[in-house]
PQR file of N, CA, C, O and H, with PARSE charges and radii, in Angstrom:
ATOM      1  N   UNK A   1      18.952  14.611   7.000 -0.4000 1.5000
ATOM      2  CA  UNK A   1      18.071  13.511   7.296 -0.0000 2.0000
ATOM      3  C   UNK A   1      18.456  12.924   8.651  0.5500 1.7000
ATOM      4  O   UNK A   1      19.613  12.751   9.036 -0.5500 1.4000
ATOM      5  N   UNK A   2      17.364  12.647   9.308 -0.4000 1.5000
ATOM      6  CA  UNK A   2      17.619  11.859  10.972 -0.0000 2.0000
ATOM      7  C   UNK A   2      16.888  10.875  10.737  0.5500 1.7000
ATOM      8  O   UNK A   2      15.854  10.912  10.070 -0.5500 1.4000
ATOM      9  H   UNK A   2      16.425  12.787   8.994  0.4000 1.0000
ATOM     10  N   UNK A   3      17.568   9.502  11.491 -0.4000 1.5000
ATOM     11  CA  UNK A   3      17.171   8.085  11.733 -0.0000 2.0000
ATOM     12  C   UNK A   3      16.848   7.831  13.192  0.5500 1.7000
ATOM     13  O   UNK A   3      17.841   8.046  13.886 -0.5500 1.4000
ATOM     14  H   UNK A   3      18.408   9.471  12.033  0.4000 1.0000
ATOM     15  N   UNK A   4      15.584   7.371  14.023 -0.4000 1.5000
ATOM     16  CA  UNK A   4      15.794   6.541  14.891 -0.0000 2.0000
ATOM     17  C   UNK A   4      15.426   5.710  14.510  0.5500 1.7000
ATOM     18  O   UNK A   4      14.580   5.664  13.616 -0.5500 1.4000
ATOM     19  H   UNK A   4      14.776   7.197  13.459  0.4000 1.0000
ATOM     20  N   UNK A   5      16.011   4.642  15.139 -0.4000 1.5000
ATOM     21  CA  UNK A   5      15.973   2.890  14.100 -0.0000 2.0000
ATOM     22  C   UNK A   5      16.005   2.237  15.801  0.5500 1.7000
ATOM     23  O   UNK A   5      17.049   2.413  16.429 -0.5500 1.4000
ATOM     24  H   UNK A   5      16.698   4.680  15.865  0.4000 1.0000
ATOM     25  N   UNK A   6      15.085   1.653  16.342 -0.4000 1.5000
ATOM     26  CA  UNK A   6      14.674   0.372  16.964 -0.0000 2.0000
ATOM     27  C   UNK A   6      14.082  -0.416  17.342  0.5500 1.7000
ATOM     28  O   UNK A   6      12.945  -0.136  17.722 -0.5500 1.4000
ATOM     29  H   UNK A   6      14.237   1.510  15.832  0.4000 1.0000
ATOM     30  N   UNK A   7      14.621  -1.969  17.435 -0.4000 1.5000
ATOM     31  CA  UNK A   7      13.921  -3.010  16.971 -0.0000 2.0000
ATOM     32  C   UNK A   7      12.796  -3.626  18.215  0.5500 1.7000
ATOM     33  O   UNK A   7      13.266  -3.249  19.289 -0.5500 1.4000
ATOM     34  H   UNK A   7      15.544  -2.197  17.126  0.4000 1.0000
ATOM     35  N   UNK A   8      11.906  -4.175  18.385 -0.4000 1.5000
ATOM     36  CA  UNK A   8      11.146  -4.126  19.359 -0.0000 2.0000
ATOM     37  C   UNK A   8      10.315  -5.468  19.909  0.5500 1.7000
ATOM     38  O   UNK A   8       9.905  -6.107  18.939 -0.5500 1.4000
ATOM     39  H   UNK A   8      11.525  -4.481  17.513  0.4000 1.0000
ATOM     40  N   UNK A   9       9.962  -6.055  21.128 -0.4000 1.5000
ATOM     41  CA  UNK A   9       9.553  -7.335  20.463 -0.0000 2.0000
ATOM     42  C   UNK A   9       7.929  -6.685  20.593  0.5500 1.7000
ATOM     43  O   UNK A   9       7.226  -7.313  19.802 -0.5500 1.4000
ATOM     44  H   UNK A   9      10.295  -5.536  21.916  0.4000 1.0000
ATOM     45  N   UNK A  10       7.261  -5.819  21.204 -0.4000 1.5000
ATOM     46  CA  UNK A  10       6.092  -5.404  20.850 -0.0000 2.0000
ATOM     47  C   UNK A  10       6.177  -3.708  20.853  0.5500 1.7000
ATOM     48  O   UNK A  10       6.776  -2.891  21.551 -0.5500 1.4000
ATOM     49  H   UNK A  10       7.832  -5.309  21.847  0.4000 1.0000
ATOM     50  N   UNK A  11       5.132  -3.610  19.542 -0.4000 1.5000
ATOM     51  CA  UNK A  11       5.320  -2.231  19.317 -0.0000 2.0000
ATOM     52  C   UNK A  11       3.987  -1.533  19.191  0.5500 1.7000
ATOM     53  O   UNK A  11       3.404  -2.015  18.220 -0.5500 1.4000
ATOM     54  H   UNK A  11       4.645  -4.274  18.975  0.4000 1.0000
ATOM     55  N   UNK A  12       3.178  -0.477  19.849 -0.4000 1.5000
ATOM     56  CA  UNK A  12       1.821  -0.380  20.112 -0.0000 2.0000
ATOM     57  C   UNK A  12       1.736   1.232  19.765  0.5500 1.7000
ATOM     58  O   UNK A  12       2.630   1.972  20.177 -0.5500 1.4000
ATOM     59  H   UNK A  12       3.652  -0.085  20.638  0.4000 1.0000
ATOM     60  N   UNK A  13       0.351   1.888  18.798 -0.4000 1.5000
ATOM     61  CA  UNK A  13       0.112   2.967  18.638 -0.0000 2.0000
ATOM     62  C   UNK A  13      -1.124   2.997  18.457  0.5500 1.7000
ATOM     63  O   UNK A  13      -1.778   1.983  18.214 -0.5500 1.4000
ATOM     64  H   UNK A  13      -0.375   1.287  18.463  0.4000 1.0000
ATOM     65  N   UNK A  14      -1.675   4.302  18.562 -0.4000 1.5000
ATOM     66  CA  UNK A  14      -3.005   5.009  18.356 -0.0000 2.0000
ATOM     67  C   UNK A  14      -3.129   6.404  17.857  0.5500 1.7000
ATOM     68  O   UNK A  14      -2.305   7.298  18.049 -0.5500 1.4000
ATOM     69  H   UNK A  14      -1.144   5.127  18.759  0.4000 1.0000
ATOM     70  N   UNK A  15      -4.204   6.494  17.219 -0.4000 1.5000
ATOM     71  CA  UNK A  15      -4.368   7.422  16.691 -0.0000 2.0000
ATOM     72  C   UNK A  15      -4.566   8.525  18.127  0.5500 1.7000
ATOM     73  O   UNK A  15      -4.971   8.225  19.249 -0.5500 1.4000
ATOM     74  H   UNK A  15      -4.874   5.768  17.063  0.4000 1.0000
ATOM     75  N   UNK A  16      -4.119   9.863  17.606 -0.4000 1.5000
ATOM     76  CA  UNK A  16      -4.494  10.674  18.598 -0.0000 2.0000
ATOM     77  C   UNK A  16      -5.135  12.187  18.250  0.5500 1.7000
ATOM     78  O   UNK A  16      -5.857  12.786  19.048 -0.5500 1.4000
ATOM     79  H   UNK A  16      -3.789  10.107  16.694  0.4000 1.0000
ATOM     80  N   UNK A  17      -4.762  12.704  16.947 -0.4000 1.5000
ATOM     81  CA  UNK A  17      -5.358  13.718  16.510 -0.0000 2.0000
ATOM     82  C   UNK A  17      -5.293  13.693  15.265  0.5500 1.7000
ATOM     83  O   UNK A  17      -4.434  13.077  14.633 -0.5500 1.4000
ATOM     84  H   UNK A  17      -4.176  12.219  16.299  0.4000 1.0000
ATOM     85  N   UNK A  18      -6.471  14.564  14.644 -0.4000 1.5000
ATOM     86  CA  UNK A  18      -6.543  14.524  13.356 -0.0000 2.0000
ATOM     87  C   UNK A  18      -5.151  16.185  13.008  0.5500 1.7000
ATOM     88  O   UNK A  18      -4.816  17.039  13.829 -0.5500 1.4000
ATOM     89  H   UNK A  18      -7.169  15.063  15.158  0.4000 1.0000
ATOM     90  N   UNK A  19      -4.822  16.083  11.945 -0.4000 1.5000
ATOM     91  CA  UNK A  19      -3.819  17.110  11.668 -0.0000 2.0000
ATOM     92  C   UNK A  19      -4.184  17.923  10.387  0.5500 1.7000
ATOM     93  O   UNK A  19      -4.106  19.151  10.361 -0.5500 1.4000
ATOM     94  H   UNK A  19      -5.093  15.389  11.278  0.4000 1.0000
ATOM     95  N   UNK A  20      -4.597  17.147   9.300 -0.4000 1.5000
ATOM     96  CA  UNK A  20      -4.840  17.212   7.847 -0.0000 2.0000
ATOM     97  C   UNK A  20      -6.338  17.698   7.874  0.5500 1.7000
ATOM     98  O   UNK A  20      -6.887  16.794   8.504 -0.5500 1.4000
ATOM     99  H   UNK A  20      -4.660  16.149   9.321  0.4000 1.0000
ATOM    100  N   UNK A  21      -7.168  18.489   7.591 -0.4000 1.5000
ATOM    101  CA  UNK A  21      -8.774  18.655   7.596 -0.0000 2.0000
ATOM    102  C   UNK A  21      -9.374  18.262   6.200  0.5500 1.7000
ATOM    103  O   UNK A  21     -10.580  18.141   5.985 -0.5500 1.4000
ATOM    104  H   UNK A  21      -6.722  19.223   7.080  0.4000 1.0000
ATOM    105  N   UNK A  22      -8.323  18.070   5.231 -0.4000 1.5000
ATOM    106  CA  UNK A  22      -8.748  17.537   3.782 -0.0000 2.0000
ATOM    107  C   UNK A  22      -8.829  15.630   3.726  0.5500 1.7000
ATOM    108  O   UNK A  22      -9.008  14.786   2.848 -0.5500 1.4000
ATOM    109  H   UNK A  22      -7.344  18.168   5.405  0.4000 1.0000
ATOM    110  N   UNK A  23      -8.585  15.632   5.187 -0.4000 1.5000
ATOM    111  CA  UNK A  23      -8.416  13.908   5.386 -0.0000 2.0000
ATOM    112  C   UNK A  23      -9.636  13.342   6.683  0.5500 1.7000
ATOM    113  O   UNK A  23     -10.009  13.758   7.780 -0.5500 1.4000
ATOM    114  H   UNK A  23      -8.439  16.318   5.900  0.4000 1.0000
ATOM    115  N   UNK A  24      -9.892  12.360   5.931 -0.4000 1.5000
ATOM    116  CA  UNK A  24     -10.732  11.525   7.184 -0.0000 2.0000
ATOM    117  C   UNK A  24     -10.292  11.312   8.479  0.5500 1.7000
ATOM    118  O   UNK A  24      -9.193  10.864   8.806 -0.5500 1.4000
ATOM    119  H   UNK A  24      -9.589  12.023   5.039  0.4000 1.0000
ATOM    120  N   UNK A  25     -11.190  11.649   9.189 -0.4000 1.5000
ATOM    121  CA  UNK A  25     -10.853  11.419  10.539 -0.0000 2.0000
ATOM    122  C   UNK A  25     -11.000   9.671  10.663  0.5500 1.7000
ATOM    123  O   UNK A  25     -11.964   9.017  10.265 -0.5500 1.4000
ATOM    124  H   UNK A  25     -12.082  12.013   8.923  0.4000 1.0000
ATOM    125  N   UNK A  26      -9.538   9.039  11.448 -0.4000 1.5000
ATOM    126  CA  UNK A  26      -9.737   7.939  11.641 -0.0000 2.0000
ATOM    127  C   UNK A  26      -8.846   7.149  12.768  0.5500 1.7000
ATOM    128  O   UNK A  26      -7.620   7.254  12.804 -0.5500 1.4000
ATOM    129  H   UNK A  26      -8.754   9.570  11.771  0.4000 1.0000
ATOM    130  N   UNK A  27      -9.758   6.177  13.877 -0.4000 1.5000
ATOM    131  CA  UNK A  27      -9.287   5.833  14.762 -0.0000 2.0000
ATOM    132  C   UNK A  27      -8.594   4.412  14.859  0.5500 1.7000
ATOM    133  O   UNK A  27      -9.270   3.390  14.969 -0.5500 1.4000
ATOM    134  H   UNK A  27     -10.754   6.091  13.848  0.4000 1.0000
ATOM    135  N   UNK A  28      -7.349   4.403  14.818 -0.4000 1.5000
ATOM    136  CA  UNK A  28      -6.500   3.207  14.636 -0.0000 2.0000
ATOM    137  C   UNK A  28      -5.648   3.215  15.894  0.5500 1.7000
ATOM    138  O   UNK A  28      -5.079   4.176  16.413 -0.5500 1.4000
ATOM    139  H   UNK A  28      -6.799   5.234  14.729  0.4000 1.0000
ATOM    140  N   UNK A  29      -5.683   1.707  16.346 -0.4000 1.5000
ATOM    141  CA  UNK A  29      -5.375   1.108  17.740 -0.0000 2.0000
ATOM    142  C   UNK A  29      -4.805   0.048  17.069  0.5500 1.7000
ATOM    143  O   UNK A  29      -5.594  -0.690  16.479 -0.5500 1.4000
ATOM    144  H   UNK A  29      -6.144   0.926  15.925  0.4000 1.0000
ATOM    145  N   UNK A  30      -3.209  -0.304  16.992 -0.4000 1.5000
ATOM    146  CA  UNK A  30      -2.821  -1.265  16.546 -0.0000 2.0000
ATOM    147  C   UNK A  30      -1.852  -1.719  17.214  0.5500 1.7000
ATOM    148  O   UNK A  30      -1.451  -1.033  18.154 -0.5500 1.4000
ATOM    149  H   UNK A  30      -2.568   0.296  17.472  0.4000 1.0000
ATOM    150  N   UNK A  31      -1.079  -3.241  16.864 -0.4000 1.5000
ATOM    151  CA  UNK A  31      -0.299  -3.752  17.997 -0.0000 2.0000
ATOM    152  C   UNK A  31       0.448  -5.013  17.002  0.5500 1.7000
ATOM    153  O   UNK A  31      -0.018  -5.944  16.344 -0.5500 1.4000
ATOM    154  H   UNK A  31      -1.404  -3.798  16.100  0.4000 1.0000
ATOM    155  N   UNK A  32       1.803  -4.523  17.263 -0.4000 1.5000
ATOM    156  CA  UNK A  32       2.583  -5.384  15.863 -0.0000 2.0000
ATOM    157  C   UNK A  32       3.936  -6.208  16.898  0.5500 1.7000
ATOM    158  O   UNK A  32       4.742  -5.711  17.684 -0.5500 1.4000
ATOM    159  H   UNK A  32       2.181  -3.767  17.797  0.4000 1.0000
ATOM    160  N   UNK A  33       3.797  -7.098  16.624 -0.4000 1.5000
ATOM    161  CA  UNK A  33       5.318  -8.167  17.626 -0.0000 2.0000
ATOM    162  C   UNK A  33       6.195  -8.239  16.615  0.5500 1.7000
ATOM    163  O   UNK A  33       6.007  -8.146  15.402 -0.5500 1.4000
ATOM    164  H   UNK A  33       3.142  -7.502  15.985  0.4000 1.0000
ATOM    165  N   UNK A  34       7.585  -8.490  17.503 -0.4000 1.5000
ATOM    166  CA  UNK A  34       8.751  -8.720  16.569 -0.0000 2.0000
ATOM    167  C   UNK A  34       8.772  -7.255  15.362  0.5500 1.7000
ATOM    168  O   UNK A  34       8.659  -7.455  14.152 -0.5500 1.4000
ATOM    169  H   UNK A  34       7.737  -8.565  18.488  0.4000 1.0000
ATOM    170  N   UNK A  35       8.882  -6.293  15.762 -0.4000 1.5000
ATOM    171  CA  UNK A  35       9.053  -4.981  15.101 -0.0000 2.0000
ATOM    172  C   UNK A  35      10.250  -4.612  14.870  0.5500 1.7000
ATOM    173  O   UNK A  35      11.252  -4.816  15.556 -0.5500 1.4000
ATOM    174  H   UNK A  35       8.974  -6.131  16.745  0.4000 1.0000
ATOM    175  N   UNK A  36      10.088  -3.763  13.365 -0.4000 1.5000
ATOM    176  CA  UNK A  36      11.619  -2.674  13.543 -0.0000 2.0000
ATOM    177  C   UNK A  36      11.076  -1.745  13.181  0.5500 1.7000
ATOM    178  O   UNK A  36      10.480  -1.666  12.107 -0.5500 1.4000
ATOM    179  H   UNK A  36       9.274  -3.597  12.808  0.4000 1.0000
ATOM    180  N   UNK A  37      11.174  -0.920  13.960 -0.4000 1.5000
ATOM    181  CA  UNK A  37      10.367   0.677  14.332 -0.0000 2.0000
ATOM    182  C   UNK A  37      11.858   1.897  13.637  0.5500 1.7000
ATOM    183  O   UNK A  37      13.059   1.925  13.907 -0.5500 1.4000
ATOM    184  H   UNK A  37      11.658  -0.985  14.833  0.4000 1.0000
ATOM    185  N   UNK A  38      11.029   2.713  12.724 -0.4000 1.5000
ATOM    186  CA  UNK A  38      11.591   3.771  12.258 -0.0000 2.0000
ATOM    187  C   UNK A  38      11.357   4.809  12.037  0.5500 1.7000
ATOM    188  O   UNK A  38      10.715   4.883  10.990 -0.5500 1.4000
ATOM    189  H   UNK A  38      10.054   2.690  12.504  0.4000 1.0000
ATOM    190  N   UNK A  39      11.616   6.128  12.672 -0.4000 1.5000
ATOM    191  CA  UNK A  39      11.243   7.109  12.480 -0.0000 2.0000
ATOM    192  C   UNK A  39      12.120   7.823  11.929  0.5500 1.7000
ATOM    193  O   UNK A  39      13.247   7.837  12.422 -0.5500 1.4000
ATOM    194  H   UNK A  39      12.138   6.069  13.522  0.4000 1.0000
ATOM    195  N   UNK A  40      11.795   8.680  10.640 -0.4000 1.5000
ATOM    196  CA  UNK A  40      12.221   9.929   9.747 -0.0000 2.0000
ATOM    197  C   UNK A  40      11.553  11.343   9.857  0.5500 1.7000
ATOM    198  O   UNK A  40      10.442  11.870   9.905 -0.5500 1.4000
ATOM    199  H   UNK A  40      10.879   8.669  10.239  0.4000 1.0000
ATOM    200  N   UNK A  41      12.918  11.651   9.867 -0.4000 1.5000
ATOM    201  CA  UNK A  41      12.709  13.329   9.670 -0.0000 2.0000
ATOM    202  C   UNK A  41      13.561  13.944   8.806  0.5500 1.7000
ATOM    203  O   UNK A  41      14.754  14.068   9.086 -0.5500 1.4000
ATOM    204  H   UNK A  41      13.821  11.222   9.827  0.4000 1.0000
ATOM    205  N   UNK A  42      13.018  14.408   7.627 -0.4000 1.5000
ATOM    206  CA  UNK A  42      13.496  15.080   6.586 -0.0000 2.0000
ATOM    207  C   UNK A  42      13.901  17.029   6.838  0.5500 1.7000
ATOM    208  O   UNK A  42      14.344  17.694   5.901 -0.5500 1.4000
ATOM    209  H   UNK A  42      12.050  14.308   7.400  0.4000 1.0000
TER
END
């Protein structure tokens, strides 16, 4: 298992491709303050 773990005072993403074809395509533009950003990889 891998951790990046950091904390952020603004943290901003968008959708960019669909991956899944059994899933809705959907466009999300979001924007979160005071974040703790984590990414996993199993």
């Amino acid at each position: 298992m891998k951790l990046l773990l950091f904390q952020a005072q603004k943290f901003y993403w968008a959708s960019f491709s669909k991956t899944l074809e059994s899933v809705p395509e959907q466009n999300v533009s979001e924007t979160v303050e005071e974040a703790l950003v984590v990414f996993y990889h199993a």
